[in-house]
XYZ file of C-alpha atoms in Angstrom:
776
model
C 34.339 5.923 68.280
C 33.104 4.629 71.577
C 34.685 2.274 74.244
C 31.996 0.557 76.372
C 33.033 -1.610 79.138
C 32.835 -2.322 83.140
C 36.816 -2.005 82.746
C 38.199 -0.365 86.096
C 41.553 0.851 85.213
C 43.229 2.438 82.547
C 41.680 2.333 78.989
C 43.095 3.465 75.760
C 42.332 3.326 72.175
C 44.704 2.733 69.092
C 44.974 3.078 65.456
C 47.114 1.034 63.959
C 49.227 0.300 67.049
C 49.323 3.981 68.208
C 47.642 5.118 70.959
C 45.559 8.214 70.334
C 43.369 8.367 73.707
C 43.716 6.830 77.150
C 42.039 7.427 80.806
C 42.108 5.804 83.807
C 38.621 4.939 85.259
C 37.067 3.892 88.326
C 34.164 1.535 89.339
C 31.762 4.692 88.643
C 29.543 3.418 85.720
C 29.903 6.974 84.420
C 33.229 7.162 83.899
C 33.479 3.928 81.897
C 32.922 5.280 78.762
C 35.870 6.747 76.532
C 35.128 8.741 73.290
C 37.840 9.367 70.462
C 37.490 11.282 67.221
C 39.572 10.207 64.438
C 39.599 12.579 61.207
C 41.326 12.857 57.813
C 41.374 8.796 57.586
C 42.664 8.498 53.774
C 43.594 4.080 54.074
C 43.025 0.946 55.401
C 43.513 1.456 59.381
C 43.032 -0.979 62.538
C 41.337 0.152 65.327
C 41.456 -1.242 68.821
C 40.686 -0.948 72.321
C 43.131 -1.775 75.639
C 41.824 -1.983 79.403
C 44.578 -2.507 82.099
C 42.910 -3.415 85.455
C 44.302 -2.109 88.859
C 46.602 -5.206 89.399
C 48.146 -4.386 85.938
C 46.174 -7.132 84.302
C 44.381 -6.936 80.605
C 40.723 -6.972 80.910
C 38.154 -7.206 78.135
C 36.705 -4.316 76.446
C 34.386 -3.579 73.434
C 34.455 -0.636 70.744
C 31.482 1.032 68.862
C 32.499 2.822 65.695
C 30.401 5.555 63.687
C 31.687 6.893 60.540
C 30.498 9.731 58.793
C 31.260 12.901 57.265
C 30.668 16.588 58.725
C 27.755 18.488 57.366
C 28.501 21.130 54.659
C 26.449 24.378 54.237
C 23.073 24.151 52.973
C 21.961 25.707 49.878
C 19.232 27.629 48.062
C 17.278 28.840 51.135
C 13.720 30.041 49.889
C 10.815 31.044 51.949
C 7.197 32.236 50.545
C 4.017 32.935 52.106
C 0.911 31.623 49.842
C -2.411 33.795 50.460
C -2.617 36.729 52.156
C -2.555 35.398 55.784
C -0.757 32.419 55.182
C 2.523 30.846 57.329
C 5.580 31.096 55.697
C 7.225 28.111 54.196
C 10.918 27.908 53.725
C 13.093 25.384 51.748
C 16.459 24.592 51.363
C 18.682 21.851 50.062
C 21.081 19.600 52.261
C 24.601 20.016 52.103
C 25.477 16.238 51.288
C 24.788 12.704 53.151
C 26.554 12.553 56.041
C 26.125 9.127 57.137
C 25.671 10.099 60.655
C 22.480 11.478 62.939
C 22.255 14.875 61.463
C 19.689 17.499 62.620
C 18.247 20.771 60.719
C 16.863 24.212 62.351
C 15.475 27.093 61.034
C 16.424 29.908 62.876
C 14.088 33.152 62.396
C 14.776 36.606 63.730
C 11.713 38.916 63.549
C 12.611 42.819 63.886
C 9.253 44.613 64.351
C 8.711 47.929 63.075
C 9.033 49.461 66.596
C 12.596 47.616 67.280
C 11.385 44.957 69.208
C 13.569 41.948 68.364
C 12.323 38.145 68.359
C 14.556 34.978 67.637
C 13.114 31.490 67.476
C 14.131 27.798 65.888
C 12.051 25.493 64.104
C 13.359 21.803 63.419
C 12.942 20.848 60.002
C 14.308 18.428 57.403
C 14.465 20.473 54.010
C 11.390 22.768 55.043
C 9.795 24.409 57.495
C 7.019 26.522 58.388
C 6.462 29.534 60.864
C 3.598 31.652 61.523
C 3.398 35.213 60.942
C 2.541 38.094 63.585
C 3.870 41.217 62.337
C 2.704 41.644 58.418
C 5.131 44.822 58.462
C 8.311 43.348 60.374
C 11.772 42.391 58.513
C 12.542 38.723 58.548
C 16.184 37.160 58.803
C 16.278 33.389 58.449
C 19.037 30.729 58.033
C 19.806 27.103 58.405
C 22.030 25.366 61.169
C 22.845 21.523 60.210
C 24.906 19.657 62.642
C 25.553 15.996 63.646
C 28.446 14.420 65.977
C 31.486 15.822 63.952
C 30.286 19.448 63.628
C 27.804 21.801 62.599
C 27.346 24.476 59.862
C 25.230 27.766 59.264
C 23.862 28.527 55.547
C 23.484 32.321 54.337
C 21.396 34.663 56.002
C 18.115 35.434 53.926
C 16.368 38.594 54.638
C 12.830 39.692 53.481
C 9.415 41.212 54.150
C 5.996 39.921 53.497
C 5.449 41.555 50.463
C 8.673 40.066 48.954
C 7.636 36.342 49.400
C 3.726 36.774 49.000
C 2.328 34.218 46.683
C -0.742 34.838 45.434
C -3.482 31.760 45.038
C -3.672 30.654 41.472
C -6.456 32.605 39.231
C -9.840 30.778 38.984
C -10.776 30.370 35.274
C -14.360 30.454 34.801
C -14.879 29.971 30.976
C -12.845 29.614 27.836
C -15.053 30.411 24.835
C -12.938 29.575 21.370
C -13.734 30.167 17.648
C -11.911 28.785 14.439
C -8.699 31.088 15.648
C -9.157 32.540 18.861
C -10.159 31.905 22.331
C -11.799 34.308 24.984
C -10.252 33.260 28.540
C -12.801 34.686 31.517
C -11.316 34.584 34.950
C -12.551 35.524 38.482
C -12.247 39.141 39.379
C -12.327 39.011 43.053
C -8.728 38.717 43.505
C -7.957 42.386 42.267
C -5.223 44.104 39.953
C -2.982 41.417 39.323
C -0.185 40.884 37.006
C -1.101 37.633 34.665
C 0.309 35.120 32.631
C -1.488 32.870 30.439
C 0.129 29.908 28.500
C -1.363 27.396 25.945
C -0.354 24.674 23.641
C -1.612 22.174 21.589
C -2.006 18.817 23.375
C 1.723 17.200 23.628
C 3.067 20.313 21.986
C 5.320 23.389 23.353
C 3.949 25.970 25.601
C 3.002 29.616 24.380
C 3.284 32.307 27.141
C 1.420 35.882 27.137
C 1.814 38.185 29.986
C -0.394 41.242 30.471
C -1.958 43.350 33.636
C -5.302 42.587 34.589
C -7.197 45.760 35.783
C -10.492 46.028 35.626
C -11.132 43.340 32.658
C -11.357 39.858 33.448
C -11.018 38.588 29.921
C -8.255 37.639 27.669
C -8.127 36.675 24.031
C -5.903 33.669 22.895
C -5.041 34.780 19.070
C -3.297 32.640 16.269
C -4.805 29.610 16.917
C -5.558 26.449 14.298
C -8.795 25.824 13.588
C -10.378 22.395 14.904
C -7.338 21.774 17.484
C -7.309 20.877 21.013
C -5.539 23.357 23.107
C -4.524 23.389 26.905
C -4.470 26.801 28.795
C -3.333 27.587 32.183
C -2.936 30.966 34.103
C -0.889 32.109 36.827
C -0.355 35.819 38.738
C 1.344 38.114 41.254
C 0.161 41.242 43.321
C 3.115 43.250 42.234
C 5.036 43.448 39.406
C 8.369 44.278 40.796
C 7.929 42.410 43.867
C 6.379 39.007 44.998
C 6.309 35.490 43.607
C 4.524 34.285 40.815
C 1.670 31.897 42.123
C 1.092 28.503 40.923
C -0.385 27.943 37.630
C -3.929 26.831 37.692
C -5.402 23.646 36.950
C -5.423 22.805 32.771
C -8.349 23.356 30.428
C -8.719 21.880 27.322
C -11.003 22.712 24.546
C -11.174 22.495 20.889
C -11.348 25.562 18.611
C -14.203 25.685 16.045
C -13.934 24.605 12.250
C -13.818 27.037 9.234
C -14.246 26.941 5.664
C -11.235 26.139 3.705
C -9.675 29.464 2.426
C -6.558 28.164 0.275
C -6.541 26.138 -3.248
C -4.968 22.718 -2.974
C -1.518 22.319 -4.829
C -2.094 19.782 -7.611
C -0.126 18.095 -10.490
C -0.283 15.036 -12.298
C 1.837 12.607 -13.985
C 1.454 10.042 -17.058
C 0.415 6.465 -16.514
C 2.555 3.776 -17.925
C -0.695 3.180 -20.468
C -0.862 7.084 -21.711
C 0.035 6.967 -25.055
C -2.902 4.378 -25.584
C -5.672 5.527 -23.469
C -5.232 9.042 -22.664
C -4.591 8.181 -18.344
C -3.117 10.417 -15.973
C -2.744 10.068 -12.250
C -4.131 13.158 -10.529
C -1.914 14.183 -7.273
C -2.604 16.848 -4.433
C -1.132 17.495 -1.433
C -3.258 17.122 1.658
C -3.544 20.578 3.217
C -2.081 21.494 7.106
C -4.430 22.254 9.637
C -4.555 25.758 9.119
C -5.278 25.115 5.407
C -7.885 22.652 6.160
C -9.975 24.756 8.335
C -10.766 21.602 10.115
C -11.474 17.646 9.750
C -11.041 16.837 6.036
C -14.018 15.065 5.060
C -13.257 14.193 1.486
C -12.233 15.970 -1.888
C -14.097 16.838 -4.808
C -12.406 15.882 -8.383
C -14.468 17.423 -11.349
C -13.184 16.196 -14.811
C -14.714 17.909 -17.550
C -14.192 16.331 -21.076
C -13.927 18.926 -23.566
C -13.953 16.766 -26.743
C -16.894 14.553 -25.257
C -18.696 17.439 -23.815
C -19.588 15.447 -20.277
C -18.625 16.616 -17.083
C -17.689 13.658 -14.607
C -17.150 14.048 -10.720
C -15.449 11.868 -8.361
C -15.155 12.135 -4.380
C -12.226 10.583 -2.694
C -12.210 10.410 0.671
C -8.581 9.577 1.900
C -6.215 9.134 -1.336
C -4.395 12.014 -2.445
C -4.222 10.386 -5.948
C -6.776 9.695 -8.704
C -6.589 8.000 -12.092
C -8.571 9.717 -14.552
C -8.755 8.874 -18.619
C -9.545 11.806 -21.312
C -8.328 13.290 -24.571
C -8.391 16.631 -23.267
C -10.073 17.548 -20.296
C -10.003 20.288 -17.413
C -9.478 18.824 -13.802
C -10.928 20.775 -11.000
C -9.907 19.826 -7.380
C -11.169 21.202 -4.276
C -11.208 19.791 -0.228
C -14.477 20.424 1.912
C -15.111 19.696 5.668
C -18.416 20.317 7.609
C -18.169 24.490 6.846
C -17.748 24.047 3.117
C -15.275 23.666 0.051
C -11.867 25.330 -0.204
C -11.363 27.427 -3.465
C -11.166 25.531 -6.407
C -7.774 24.414 -8.406
C -7.772 23.707 -11.871
C -5.474 22.167 -14.574
C -5.940 21.716 -18.255
C -4.712 18.251 -19.384
C -2.493 17.329 -21.158
C -0.152 19.970 -21.196
C 1.703 20.497 -24.277
C 5.312 19.285 -23.441
C 7.834 21.144 -25.825
C 11.806 20.235 -24.958
C 12.975 23.298 -26.593
C 11.515 25.077 -23.385
C 12.817 23.157 -20.727
C 15.556 24.144 -18.282
C 19.222 23.947 -18.612
C 22.283 22.332 -16.856
C 20.586 20.286 -13.876
C 22.920 19.514 -11.113
C 22.056 18.071 -7.980
C 24.266 17.339 -4.691
C 24.181 16.593 -1.180
C 22.603 18.847 0.945
C 22.167 16.592 4.081
C 21.496 13.107 4.771
C 18.039 13.812 4.424
C 17.857 16.732 1.859
C 19.156 17.320 -1.871
C 19.956 20.758 -3.604
C 18.953 20.870 -7.063
C 20.052 23.821 -8.938
C 19.589 24.603 -12.946
C 19.629 27.531 -15.732
C 16.943 29.250 -17.337
C 15.332 27.734 -20.591
C 16.720 29.172 -23.821
C 13.620 31.198 -24.801
C 12.138 34.446 -25.184
C 8.649 32.875 -23.616
C 7.744 34.009 -20.457
C 7.838 31.282 -17.852
C 5.207 31.352 -14.961
C 7.025 29.452 -12.452
C 9.062 26.266 -12.104
C 8.498 22.990 -10.188
C 10.546 19.987 -9.325
C 9.372 16.146 -9.216
C 11.148 13.674 -7.650
C 10.368 9.754 -6.390
C 11.931 6.623 -5.555
C 13.427 5.183 -8.769
C 11.099 2.990 -10.800
C 8.345 3.401 -7.958
C 6.784 6.546 -8.884
C 3.258 5.645 -7.188
C 4.978 4.925 -3.982
C 6.417 8.514 -3.067
C 5.634 10.783 -5.621
C 6.376 14.165 -4.363
C 6.922 17.838 -6.064
C 7.841 21.325 -4.750
C 6.816 24.687 -6.945
C 9.752 27.462 -7.159
C 9.584 30.748 -7.649
C 11.973 32.765 -9.737
C 14.853 33.360 -7.631
C 17.749 33.834 -9.687
C 21.104 33.447 -8.225
C 24.676 34.486 -9.797
C 25.258 32.915 -13.239
C 21.549 32.667 -13.852
C 21.066 29.865 -11.787
C 18.066 28.714 -9.878
C 18.152 26.822 -6.826
C 16.012 24.605 -4.526
C 16.701 22.300 -1.690
C 14.137 19.255 -1.400
C 13.671 17.519 1.906
C 10.026 15.711 1.801
C 10.459 11.771 2.102
C 14.236 12.100 1.347
C 15.911 8.899 2.923
C 19.308 7.781 3.332
C 20.287 4.774 1.015
C 17.695 5.420 -1.654
C 17.987 6.450 -4.720
C 15.544 9.417 -6.435
C 14.618 10.034 -9.875
C 12.519 13.081 -11.135
C 12.503 15.794 -13.168
C 12.427 20.067 -13.441
C 9.398 21.706 -15.053
C 9.600 25.045 -16.647
C 5.771 26.046 -16.377
C 4.140 28.325 -19.064
C 0.545 29.655 -19.851
C -0.457 25.862 -21.516
C 3.097 24.283 -21.867
C 5.472 23.027 -20.168
C 9.232 22.397 -20.940
C 10.861 19.383 -18.853
C 14.307 18.047 -17.972
C 14.807 14.853 -16.316
C 17.590 13.599 -13.564
C 18.225 10.145 -12.257
C 20.481 8.547 -9.795
C 19.889 10.549 -7.051
C 20.942 9.569 -3.193
C 22.388 11.119 -0.350
C 24.144 8.379 1.129
C 25.146 4.981 -0.720
C 26.066 1.220 0.908
C 26.881 -1.667 -1.032
C 23.885 -3.710 -1.815
C 22.772 -6.392 0.853
C 21.739 -8.852 -2.255
C 22.389 -9.665 -5.707
C 19.813 -9.839 -8.745
C 17.478 -12.851 -8.222
C 18.094 -14.980 -11.512
C 15.236 -16.387 -13.284
C 16.577 -18.589 -16.050
C 19.994 -19.302 -17.589
C 20.325 -21.004 -20.933
C 23.658 -21.993 -22.811
C 23.721 -23.011 -26.214
C 26.117 -22.161 -29.427
C 28.681 -21.293 -27.270
C 26.506 -18.531 -26.040
C 24.990 -18.216 -22.481
C 21.671 -15.914 -22.208
C 20.393 -14.876 -18.428
C 17.532 -13.022 -17.245
C 16.699 -11.848 -13.663
C 14.743 -9.644 -11.564
C 16.295 -6.408 -10.259
C 17.509 -6.357 -6.318
C 14.789 -5.581 -4.001
C 14.803 -1.625 -3.588
C 15.106 -2.367 0.539
C 18.164 -4.145 -0.409
C 19.723 -1.731 -3.290
C 21.027 0.671 -0.582
C 21.557 3.303 -3.122
C 21.804 4.211 -6.610
C 22.860 0.889 -8.710
C 25.721 1.520 -10.940
C 26.296 -1.562 -12.640
C 26.287 -5.316 -12.512
C 29.064 -7.868 -12.567
C 28.404 -11.506 -13.938
C 30.485 -14.502 -12.616
C 30.672 -17.928 -14.694
C 32.976 -20.385 -12.512
C 33.845 -23.982 -14.164
C 32.822 -26.216 -11.020
C 35.819 -28.736 -12.038
C 38.996 -26.509 -11.598
C 36.944 -23.142 -10.382
C 38.004 -20.860 -12.982
C 36.270 -17.992 -12.999
C 35.406 -15.558 -15.811
C 33.972 -12.458 -15.058
C 31.868 -9.881 -17.261
C 30.337 -6.589 -16.465
C 27.397 -4.942 -17.225
C 27.013 -1.330 -17.150
C 23.132 -1.152 -17.801
C 21.503 -1.401 -14.381
C 18.320 -1.176 -15.985
C 18.505 -4.358 -17.894
C 17.141 -7.409 -16.883
C 18.657 -9.883 -19.619
C 21.962 -10.148 -21.141
C 23.749 -12.591 -23.364
C 27.596 -13.537 -22.693
C 30.011 -15.220 -25.083
C 32.300 -17.062 -22.618
C 34.890 -19.931 -23.137
C 32.764 -22.805 -22.434
C 33.774 -26.580 -22.586
C 31.449 -29.256 -23.757
C 30.912 -31.908 -21.111
C 31.763 -29.427 -18.165
C 29.238 -27.988 -15.477
C 29.277 -24.363 -14.397
C 27.603 -22.179 -12.057
C 26.753 -18.587 -12.721
C 25.986 -15.703 -10.258
C 25.510 -11.823 -10.073
C 26.591 -8.925 -7.714
C 25.079 -5.451 -8.090
C 27.308 -2.086 -7.757
C 26.355 1.284 -6.147
C 28.908 4.123 -5.372
C 29.969 2.611 -2.053
C 31.258 -0.755 -3.872
C 30.081 -4.268 -4.980
C 27.070 -5.827 -2.904
C 26.607 -9.144 -2.133
C 26.469 -12.226 -4.865
C 23.263 -13.566 -5.636
C 22.391 -17.220 -5.292
C 24.279 -19.563 -7.896
C 22.527 -21.149 -10.899
C 24.141 -24.575 -12.009
C 24.058 -25.699 -15.520
C 25.515 -27.836 -17.639
C 27.067 -27.426 -20.918
C 26.573 -30.756 -23.291
C 27.920 -31.821 -26.307
C 26.286 -30.794 -29.643
C 24.740 -34.761 -30.100
C 23.756 -34.772 -26.743
C 21.985 -31.852 -27.414
C 20.048 -33.237 -30.209
C 19.180 -36.312 -28.160
C 17.545 -34.525 -25.482
C 15.578 -32.348 -27.621
C 14.050 -35.670 -29.385
C 13.602 -37.469 -26.041
C 11.769 -33.985 -24.742
C 9.522 -34.203 -27.914
C 8.831 -37.865 -27.273
C 8.473 -37.518 -23.756
C 6.065 -34.737 -24.429
C 3.965 -36.456 -27.164
C 3.389 -39.586 -25.177
C 2.063 -37.522 -22.021
C -0.144 -35.625 -24.347
C -1.512 -38.771 -25.926
C -1.896 -40.524 -22.755
C -3.798 -38.129 -20.945
C -6.274 -37.574 -24.308
C -7.016 -41.348 -23.881
C -7.337 -41.245 -20.386
C -10.049 -38.278 -20.822
C -11.903 -40.392 -23.422
C -12.896 -43.246 -21.007
C -15.203 -40.041 -19.548
C -18.656 -40.398 -21.355
C -19.194 -36.783 -21.594
C -15.873 -35.982 -23.218
C -16.084 -38.964 -25.286
C -19.480 -38.015 -26.594
C -18.273 -34.438 -27.194
C -14.957 -35.686 -29.041
C -17.059 -37.670 -30.865
C -19.299 -34.979 -31.938
C -16.411 -32.800 -33.081
C -14.906 -35.913 -35.111
C -18.497 -36.450 -36.790
C -18.545 -32.809 -37.649
C -15.241 -32.964 -39.397
C -15.983 -35.919 -41.609
C -17.029 -34.933 -44.889
C -20.473 -36.051 -46.589
C -20.428 -39.052 -47.998
C -23.958 -39.332 -48.971
C -23.964 -40.569 -52.624
C -25.989 -39.212 -55.518
C -29.733 -40.082 -55.231
C -30.096 -40.288 -58.987
C -28.028 -43.407 -59.045
C -30.283 -45.159 -56.965
C -32.715 -48.141 -58.141
C -35.457 -46.410 -57.141
C -34.774 -43.091 -58.662
C -33.977 -44.794 -62.217
C -37.176 -46.545 -62.299
C -38.908 -43.433 -61.625
C -37.301 -42.016 -64.445
C -37.847 -45.302 -66.816
C -41.611 -45.053 -65.695
C -41.715 -41.389 -67.320
C -42.957 -39.866 -64.074
C -45.346 -42.702 -63.396
C -45.688 -43.863 -59.957
C -47.779 -47.303 -58.942
C -49.148 -46.857 -55.519
C -51.163 -49.223 -53.425
C -53.590 -46.411 -52.635
C -55.538 -44.919 -55.729
C -53.918 -41.909 -57.102
C -56.409 -39.550 -58.923
C -55.300 -36.792 -61.557
C -57.423 -34.105 -62.200
C -57.644 -32.697 -65.744
C -55.410 -29.637 -66.323
C -54.512 -27.856 -69.275
C -51.056 -28.753 -70.806
C -48.220 -27.130 -69.945
C -44.949 -26.894 -71.825
C -42.883 -26.893 -68.704
C -41.382 -30.282 -67.585
C -43.323 -32.524 -64.981
C -42.047 -31.989 -61.498
C -42.795 -34.953 -59.223
C -42.332 -33.913 -55.338
C -41.570 -35.985 -52.873
C -41.654 -35.189 -49.319
C -40.670 -37.466 -46.166
C -43.053 -36.499 -43.007
C -42.154 -37.041 -39.128
C -42.678 -40.755 -39.016
C -41.974 -43.189 -36.675
C -40.066 -46.492 -36.446
C -40.651 -49.518 -34.535
C -37.124 -49.184 -33.240
C -36.708 -46.835 -30.164
C -33.125 -45.209 -31.703
C -33.722 -42.486 -33.470
C -32.018 -41.622 -36.816
C -30.749 -38.036 -37.392
C -29.794 -37.374 -40.909
C -27.930 -34.591 -42.075
C -29.462 -32.982 -45.364
C -27.820 -34.045 -48.360
C -26.925 -31.463 -50.560
C -27.334 -33.048 -53.969
C -28.224 -31.332 -57.396
C -29.041 -33.582 -60.560
C -30.885 -33.661 -63.740
C -33.200 -36.143 -62.862
C -33.811 -35.755 -59.158
C -33.338 -33.146 -56.333
C -33.656 -33.850 -52.688
C -33.915 -31.216 -50.101
C -34.001 -31.728 -46.209
C -36.585 -29.219 -44.434
C -37.198 -28.801 -40.936
C -39.548 -31.213 -39.097
C -43.185 -30.487 -39.393
C -45.623 -30.388 -36.683
C -47.209 -33.928 -35.314
C -50.210 -32.211 -37.045
C -49.081 -32.786 -40.301
C -48.504 -36.273 -40.205
C -50.732 -39.002 -41.174
C -53.089 -40.306 -38.050
C -51.631 -43.940 -38.658
C -47.995 -42.397 -37.592
C -48.745 -40.062 -34.685
C -47.629 -40.882 -31.473
C -44.317 -42.604 -32.789
C -40.711 -41.665 -33.126
C -39.889 -39.157 -36.123
C -37.610 -38.674 -38.513
C -36.458 -36.219 -40.698
C -38.371 -35.096 -43.806
C -37.279 -35.428 -47.469
C -38.662 -32.972 -50.582
C -37.561 -34.704 -53.643
C -38.388 -32.988 -57.259
C -38.000 -35.548 -60.601
C -37.656 -33.256 -63.817
C -38.467 -35.111 -67.140
C -36.110 -33.995 -70.031
C -38.503 -34.980 -72.599
C -41.636 -32.595 -72.380
C -43.403 -33.796 -75.488
C -44.052 -36.883 -73.840
C -45.968 -36.022 -70.900
C -49.622 -37.011 -71.161
C -52.897 -35.516 -69.410
C -53.353 -38.034 -66.841
C -49.525 -37.220 -65.461
C -49.912 -33.783 -65.470
C -53.496 -34.183 -63.193
C -53.436 -31.376 -60.271
C -55.842 -34.140 -58.528
C -53.105 -36.094 -56.414
C -53.633 -38.547 -53.570
C -50.572 -38.673 -51.283
C -49.271 -41.955 -49.776
C -46.337 -43.471 -48.274
C -43.531 -45.799 -49.754
C -43.622 -48.973 -48.015
C -40.176 -50.079 -46.440
C -40.619 -53.480 -48.519
C -41.032 -51.676 -51.658
C -43.462 -49.623 -53.640
C -47.071 -50.165 -52.257
C -49.166 -52.452 -54.327
C -45.918 -53.445 -56.296
C -43.739 -55.605 -54.121
C -40.479 -54.442 -55.393
C -37.048 -55.774 -54.419
C -36.474 -55.194 -50.663
C -32.925 -56.176 -51.061
C -32.041 -53.633 -53.823
C -34.172 -50.797 -51.994
C -32.124 -51.455 -48.572
C -28.745 -51.149 -50.510
C -30.186 -47.864 -52.078
C -30.914 -46.471 -48.729
C -27.454 -47.495 -47.502
C -25.836 -45.349 -49.967
C -28.417 -42.592 -49.196
C -27.809 -42.751 -45.248
C -24.683 -44.182 -44.446
C -23.991 -44.486 -40.209
C -20.551 -42.808 -39.832
C -18.328 -44.458 -36.987
C -15.636 -42.861 -35.028
C -12.329 -44.867 -35.277
C -11.691 -45.566 -31.681
C -15.658 -44.763 -30.087
C -18.910 -46.008 -30.280
C -21.328 -45.003 -32.905
C -22.639 -41.580 -31.943
C -25.838 -42.287 -33.916
C -26.905 -45.744 -34.019
C -29.266 -46.789 -36.790
C -30.410 -50.347 -35.635
C -30.170 -51.741 -39.317
C -30.514 -50.351 -42.882
C -32.730 -47.752 -43.701
C -35.390 -47.976 -45.718
C -37.898 -44.973 -47.538
C -40.834 -45.810 -45.280
C -41.132 -42.150 -44.094
C -40.882 -40.840 -47.990
C -44.138 -39.320 -48.842
C -44.805 -38.314 -52.677
C -46.454 -35.119 -53.258
C -47.642 -34.289 -56.698
C -49.909 -30.973 -55.600
C -47.420 -29.130 -58.010
C -49.494 -30.499 -60.906
C -52.714 -27.940 -59.973
């Protein structure tokens, strides 16, 4: 503490009203200051100053306070000389923060070989430098730290320049690398040195090697990985037993070269869900590590040699570690390749014959850690030689999302037990299943395991109900399984809760098959009551959360029947309404009418009953035509007379075509056959250029062959047409003919749509032509 004021008299300093320092001063300014040192203050204190003048009157005074700590001894004093002729740099750690103005001094005492002593001090703040004038001298250095509360001195450090000499970092000139080694070249001008070289993969851990560089300037770094980026540094010191290592050189980075993959891939397979029908397999393989891949993987080559079909198929995969193939019996070959070449092929013959008698026995599992599982089993009870074992595992019901396997060599423990620990892709609160295989020459024996987990927790969600149906006193429900991320372990069972809404009465039903997705229960249901149904899942840790409730109403029996009738009626009404609405669309209406027309039965009557056919029979084969009919002479035949009537393409004055279906009629008197339309060139010029109708070919047989005349058998026949108003040249009964033709070709009508084939009136035989050429 310091009192500063112009008071001339008695000055005093008090702490907690107790005087600790006093002085009588004069008017001389040099005597107006009073200093007091107070140490070991442990609690709250009150500091004050007093000034009494010569006339015994109090006067004004002021006080300045400076609080802090006395210094502590500096630690870890070190000195180093960088380079052969460089200055010496000493550094130290300060004792503590004093909160007062503090100074540090580096004291150096030099004793020359001739005994001359030199002492000097260099101010500094954590470090200080001094020059070297006597290279062979002995040096002693220490640190003096002081403030207003005191001073301390560090421990004495003695050394010669050879003890603290630090050479400059080595200069790396070149780094040459192959696939698994790098050659480091440095500058030899620094002379023989003790060298240290360290290397690491980028962001990895350092690996350090030490050697003595005498005359060589090259060092090989071995045990490197192909196609990997490495960082390399070096440092040195002059004398192995003495001196200080130089700083590490500037980092040099480089990539090693690629090489051909040298190791076969580890491949395995699994049957797909459709294997029993199509012979489909999933081929899995483990991606090789950096050392095994020999460089950047460009892809995988898969060859499938089908022994039954005799063909070879090749596939290329660039990223996936799984491929699906289909074959009955085949050899699968797989290799990985990079820019340098392919790995040795790994092959497997599929399918491997699975024999339950060759399977391992007594499979057991136990938790090894939160992320590992121990699997043990006994040897198969067979005399066949086992080539090895394979353990496969995957998340329950999700084989494609984490299928893994591990090959195990025959290392039998006590009691003929084999054991392995699986660690890959093992997550807590995940349920796993898999199997242990015993591998033989061309057979396998498999024993499966399920319900394996390291840590179980209660499910965070219940099953998802999809349907609930209540009838005849039973409730049938279906659901989807709890999503795997909410199962939190291996499911052990389900619990079904049925709550009556009216009085909250709950019925509980257990289900011990967690793999099921449907179940029926027989609860005590009361007709006319409302119920809420929900489910929960269980793991070994306990019961999980309930699912969303599914409300339903259990009606009376009569209500159920009424509901079914109403539902059927509503559905029928909706279907009819939709059908009638669609029929207002022209395109739909035409298509429906076509279908209805095709479904209608043939209603064409027998042509032998027509008036025209009866007249033909009455005339004994004579046909009166308006045009002349020439009958040539021909020899008599015992065959009955046949008149061929053909209907050619003939137009009508009406614009509506008449599309008639061919009647299928077979009588003793008249046969009508519909034939495809002829070309326009076959029609008489009188009717060309007009609309066309179908053409009819008719035969009339006379049963009495003895009455045939020479004139009716003439082969020289003139062809003509029958008028729509009767036989040409005969007049005929027009109304009768129209009635006859109506019987021949009725126009069908849809019961609720317009006619699809408007005929525009009565159909006549204007297009019928009689062909008697058969008489030749």
